[in-house]
Amino acid sequence: MKPEEYVEQAISIAIEAGEAIKGIYLEGSFDKEVKSDNTPVTSADIAAHKIISSQLSSLTPEIPVLSEEDADIPFSERADWQRYWLVDPLDGTGEFIAGSGDFSVIIALVEHNRPIMGIVYVPMTGVVYYAVAGLGAYKRSSKGEVRIASKQLTKDDEPCLRLAVSRRQDPQSVLKLFNHPKHCELVVLGGAALKSCLVAEGRADCYVRIGPTGEWDTGAAQIIIEEAGGQVMDLELQPLSYNERESLENPNFIVVGSTYLPWDELLTGE
């Protein structure tokens, strides 16, 4: 099957998982633990993981599922995967715990080490961002569905860059990564995927992530931003790749809306 033939079913699965998360969030009662990598996990993460893994396995029994909550699969096994589902059942667990509402469900389909379909569902707003390789990126909400595109600034625009940052992040840690930070405006939001989607729909110009993330954090966002006209790259300005190493940890990365700006000049290299 072509990826576009899976997309509506995958969106429905993301929504089902998101509604389970929302129910737990609104109840305000959930279990919380700290994993071996010192990141939090809650009963909402686990509930969403179980729904997504079960539903995807039923939808496509021949396609393996790699979820943040079940990622202990040796590279010797994963290396043979030509196509697989890459899932973050609850992106923004810290925001879930803090009560900000800025969290999402992420489902990506990866083929030959590149995302070819991605879905980001936001339970507290009911918004879905999705994309399929070659078919564009879209935002679906109660107002309907629209095709989204990132803002294509050029060097001649002398832009005031709008940087997406976390509300729990020190803005100076982001500003120091850029030359001429006085030209920057900060757009504050939680959740890595949500900040990437801000760039995809033109509400921010870039998002820089310094610190550990997993491949499940970026898979869906990468195809969404690419189909919207932007890029996701490491800080050497090379595209991220997937399932090519023993470790599933991403390098530090930048999400950019415009491919016309000289990012090698804008970044300080610090």
Coordinates of C-alpha atoms in Angstrom, one line a residue:
M1 CA 0.0 0.0 0.0
K2 CA 1.0 3.6 -0.6
P3 CA 1.5 5.8 2.5
E4 CA -1.5 8.0 1.5
E5 CA -3.7 4.9 1.8
Y6 CA -2.8 4.6 5.5
V7 CA -3.0 8.2 6.5
E8 CA -6.7 8.5 7.5
Q9 CA -6.5 5.3 9.6
A10 CA -3.3 6.5 11.2
I11 CA -4.9 9.9 12.0
S12 CA -7.9 8.1 13.7
I13 CA -5.4 6.0 15.8
A14 CA -3.6 9.2 16.9
I15 CA -6.9 10.8 17.8
E16 CA -8.0 7.7 19.8
A17 CA -4.7 7.8 21.7
G18 CA -5.0 11.5 22.2
E19 CA -8.5 11.3 23.6
A20 CA -7.2 8.7 26.2
I21 CA -4.4 11.1 27.1
K22 CA -6.9 14.0 27.4
G23 CA -9.2 12.0 29.7
I24 CA -6.3 11.2 32.1
Y25 CA -5.1 14.8 31.9
L26 CA -8.5 16.3 32.8
E27 CA -8.9 13.8 35.6
G28 CA -5.7 15.1 37.0
S29 CA -4.8 11.7 38.5
F30 CA -1.9 9.8 36.9
D31 CA 1.1 7.7 37.8
K32 CA 4.5 9.2 37.2
E33 CA 8.0 7.6 37.1
V34 CA 11.5 8.5 36.0
K35 CA 13.0 6.3 33.3
S36 CA 16.6 5.1 33.2
D37 CA 17.5 8.0 30.9
N38 CA 16.2 10.4 33.5
T39 CA 13.1 11.4 31.5
P40 CA 9.6 11.2 33.0
V41 CA 6.9 8.8 31.9
T42 CA 3.3 8.7 33.0
S43 CA 0.4 6.4 32.9
A44 CA -0.9 8.5 30.0
D45 CA 2.2 7.7 28.0
I46 CA 1.7 4.0 28.6
A47 CA -2.0 4.1 27.8
A48 CA -1.4 5.9 24.5
H49 CA 1.5 3.5 23.6
K50 CA -0.7 0.5 24.1
I51 CA -3.5 1.9 21.9
I52 CA -1.2 3.0 19.1
S53 CA 0.9 -0.2 19.1
S54 CA -2.1 -2.4 19.1
Q55 CA -4.0 -0.5 16.4
L56 CA -1.0 -0.1 14.0
S57 CA -0.1 -3.7 14.4
S58 CA -3.7 -4.6 13.4
L59 CA -3.7 -2.1 10.5
T60 CA -0.3 -3.2 9.0
P61 CA 0.8 -6.5 10.6
E62 CA 3.8 -6.6 8.3
I63 CA 5.2 -3.2 9.4
P64 CA 7.1 -3.1 12.7
V65 CA 6.3 -0.4 15.3
L66 CA 9.1 1.4 17.1
S67 CA 7.7 3.4 20.0
E68 CA 9.5 5.5 22.6
E69 CA 7.9 3.3 25.3
D70 CA 9.1 0.1 23.6
A71 CA 12.4 1.1 22.0
D72 CA 14.7 -1.6 23.3
I73 CA 15.1 -3.2 20.0
P74 CA 18.8 -4.0 19.0
F75 CA 20.1 -2.4 15.9
S76 CA 21.0 -5.8 14.5
E77 CA 17.2 -6.4 14.2
R78 CA 16.2 -2.9 13.2
A79 CA 18.8 -2.6 10.5
D80 CA 16.8 -5.0 8.3
W81 CA 13.6 -2.8 8.5
Q82 CA 12.8 -1.2 5.1
R83 CA 9.6 0.4 6.5
Y84 CA 8.4 0.9 10.1
W85 CA 6.2 3.0 12.2
L86 CA 8.0 5.5 14.5
V87 CA 5.9 6.7 17.4
D88 CA 6.0 9.1 20.4
P89 CA 2.7 8.3 22.2
L90 CA 3.0 11.5 24.2
D91 CA 5.4 14.2 23.1
G92 CA 5.7 16.8 25.8
T93 CA 5.4 14.6 28.9
G94 CA 6.9 17.4 31.0
E95 CA 4.2 19.8 29.7
F96 CA 1.5 17.2 30.5
I97 CA 2.8 17.0 34.1
A98 CA 3.1 20.8 34.4
G99 CA -0.5 21.2 33.2
S100 CA 0.2 23.5 30.2
G101 CA -1.7 21.5 27.7
D102 CA 1.1 21.7 25.1
F103 CA 1.6 18.1 24.3
S104 CA 0.8 15.9 21.3
V105 CA 0.7 12.4 19.8
I106 CA 3.2 11.6 17.1
I107 CA 3.0 8.9 14.5
A108 CA 5.5 8.7 11.5
L109 CA 6.0 6.1 8.8
V110 CA 9.7 5.7 7.9
E111 CA 10.9 4.1 4.7
H112 CA 14.6 3.7 3.7
N113 CA 15.7 5.8 6.7
R114 CA 13.5 8.8 5.8
P115 CA 10.0 9.8 7.1
I116 CA 7.4 9.5 4.3
M117 CA 4.3 10.2 6.3
G118 CA 3.8 12.1 9.6
I119 CA 0.9 12.9 12.0
V120 CA 1.0 15.3 15.0
Y121 CA -2.3 15.4 16.9
V122 CA -2.9 17.9 19.7
P123 CA -5.4 16.5 22.1
M124 CA -6.3 19.7 23.9
T125 CA -7.2 21.6 20.7
G126 CA -8.2 18.8 18.4
V127 CA -5.8 20.0 15.8
V128 CA -4.1 17.5 13.4
Y129 CA -1.0 18.3 11.4
Y130 CA -0.1 15.7 8.8
A131 CA 1.9 15.2 5.6
V132 CA 2.7 12.5 3.0
A133 CA 5.8 12.7 0.9
G134 CA 5.1 14.5 -2.3
L135 CA 1.5 15.4 -1.4
G136 CA 2.0 18.5 0.8
A137 CA 1.4 19.3 4.5
Y138 CA -2.0 20.0 6.1
K139 CA -3.6 21.3 9.2
R140 CA -7.0 20.0 10.2
S141 CA -9.2 21.7 12.9
S142 CA -12.8 22.5 13.7
K143 CA -12.5 25.2 11.1
G144 CA -11.8 22.7 8.3
E145 CA -8.6 21.6 6.6
V146 CA -6.0 23.8 5.0
R147 CA -2.7 23.2 3.2
I148 CA 0.1 24.8 5.2
A149 CA 3.4 26.4 4.0
S150 CA 6.4 27.7 5.9
K151 CA 7.4 31.4 5.4
Q152 CA 10.1 31.6 2.7
L153 CA 12.3 34.5 3.9
T154 CA 15.3 35.5 1.9
K155 CA 18.5 37.3 2.8
D156 CA 17.2 40.4 1.1
D157 CA 14.3 40.5 3.6
E158 CA 16.6 41.4 6.5
P159 CA 14.3 39.3 8.6
C160 CA 13.4 39.6 12.2
L161 CA 13.6 35.9 12.9
R162 CA 10.8 34.4 15.0
L163 CA 12.3 31.7 17.1
A164 CA 10.1 29.0 18.7
V165 CA 11.3 28.3 22.2
S166 CA 10.0 26.3 25.2
R167 CA 8.4 28.2 28.1
R168 CA 10.7 26.3 30.4
Q169 CA 13.8 27.2 28.3
D170 CA 16.2 30.1 29.0
P171 CA 15.7 32.4 26.0
Q172 CA 19.3 33.5 26.2
S173 CA 20.5 29.9 25.5
V174 CA 18.7 30.1 22.2
L175 CA 19.6 33.7 21.3
K176 CA 23.3 33.1 21.7
L177 CA 23.2 30.5 18.9
F178 CA 22.5 33.2 16.4
N179 CA 24.4 36.2 15.1
H180 CA 22.5 39.5 15.6
P181 CA 20.1 38.2 18.2
K182 CA 18.6 41.7 18.5
H183 CA 16.7 40.9 15.3
C184 CA 15.0 37.9 16.9
E185 CA 11.5 37.6 18.2
L186 CA 10.5 34.7 20.6
V187 CA 7.4 32.5 20.1
V188 CA 6.8 30.5 23.3
L189 CA 5.2 27.1 23.2
G190 CA 5.8 23.7 24.8
G191 CA 6.5 20.3 23.1
A192 CA 9.1 19.7 20.4
A193 CA 6.7 18.6 17.7
L194 CA 4.4 21.6 18.3
K195 CA 7.2 24.1 17.9
S196 CA 8.2 22.3 14.6
C197 CA 4.6 22.6 13.4
L198 CA 4.6 26.3 14.2
V199 CA 7.5 26.6 11.7
A200 CA 5.6 24.5 9.2
E201 CA 2.6 26.7 9.2
G202 CA 4.6 30.0 9.0
R203 CA 4.0 31.2 12.6
A204 CA 7.7 30.9 13.5
D205 CA 10.8 30.9 11.3
C206 CA 12.9 28.4 13.2
Y207 CA 13.3 26.2 16.2
V208 CA 16.6 25.0 17.6
R209 CA 16.8 22.0 20.0
I210 CA 19.9 21.7 22.1
G211 CA 19.8 18.6 24.3
P212 CA 18.7 14.9 24.0
T213 CA 15.8 13.9 21.9
G214 CA 14.8 10.6 20.3
E215 CA 14.2 9.9 16.6
W216 CA 10.5 9.5 17.6
D217 CA 10.5 13.2 18.5
T218 CA 11.3 14.4 15.0
G219 CA 10.1 11.8 12.5
A220 CA 6.6 13.1 11.9
A221 CA 7.7 16.7 12.3
Q222 CA 10.4 16.3 9.7
I223 CA 8.1 15.2 6.8
I224 CA 5.5 17.8 7.8
I225 CA 8.1 20.7 7.7
E226 CA 9.7 19.3 4.5
E227 CA 6.3 19.1 2.7
A228 CA 5.6 22.7 4.0
G229 CA 8.8 24.0 2.3
G230 CA 11.3 23.9 5.2
Q231 CA 14.0 21.5 6.5
V232 CA 15.1 19.7 9.7
M233 CA 18.9 19.6 10.0
D234 CA 21.6 18.9 12.5
L235 CA 23.7 22.0 13.4
E236 CA 26.1 21.0 10.6
L237 CA 23.1 21.7 8.4
Q238 CA 22.7 18.0 7.3
P239 CA 19.3 16.4 7.2
L240 CA 18.4 14.1 10.1
S241 CA 18.3 10.4 9.3
Y242 CA 16.6 7.5 10.9
N243 CA 17.5 3.9 12.1
E244 CA 21.1 4.1 10.9
R245 CA 22.8 3.8 14.3
E246 CA 22.6 1.7 17.5
S247 CA 21.6 4.8 19.3
L248 CA 18.2 6.3 18.6
E249 CA 19.2 9.7 20.1
N250 CA 19.2 12.7 17.7
P251 CA 22.0 15.2 17.4
N252 CA 21.2 18.8 18.3
F253 CA 19.0 20.1 15.4
I254 CA 17.4 23.1 13.8
V255 CA 14.0 23.3 12.2
V256 CA 13.9 26.1 9.5
G257 CA 11.0 27.4 7.5
S258 CA 13.0 29.0 4.7
T259 CA 15.6 27.2 2.6
Y260 CA 16.7 30.5 1.2
L261 CA 18.3 32.0 4.3
P262 CA 22.1 31.6 4.8
W263 CA 21.7 29.5 8.0
D264 CA 25.5 28.8 8.1
E265 CA 26.0 32.6 8.5
L266 CA 23.1 33.1 10.9
L267 CA 24.2 30.4 13.3
T268 CA 27.2 31.3 15.5
G269 CA 28.5 27.7 15.7
E270 CA 28.6 27.8 19.5

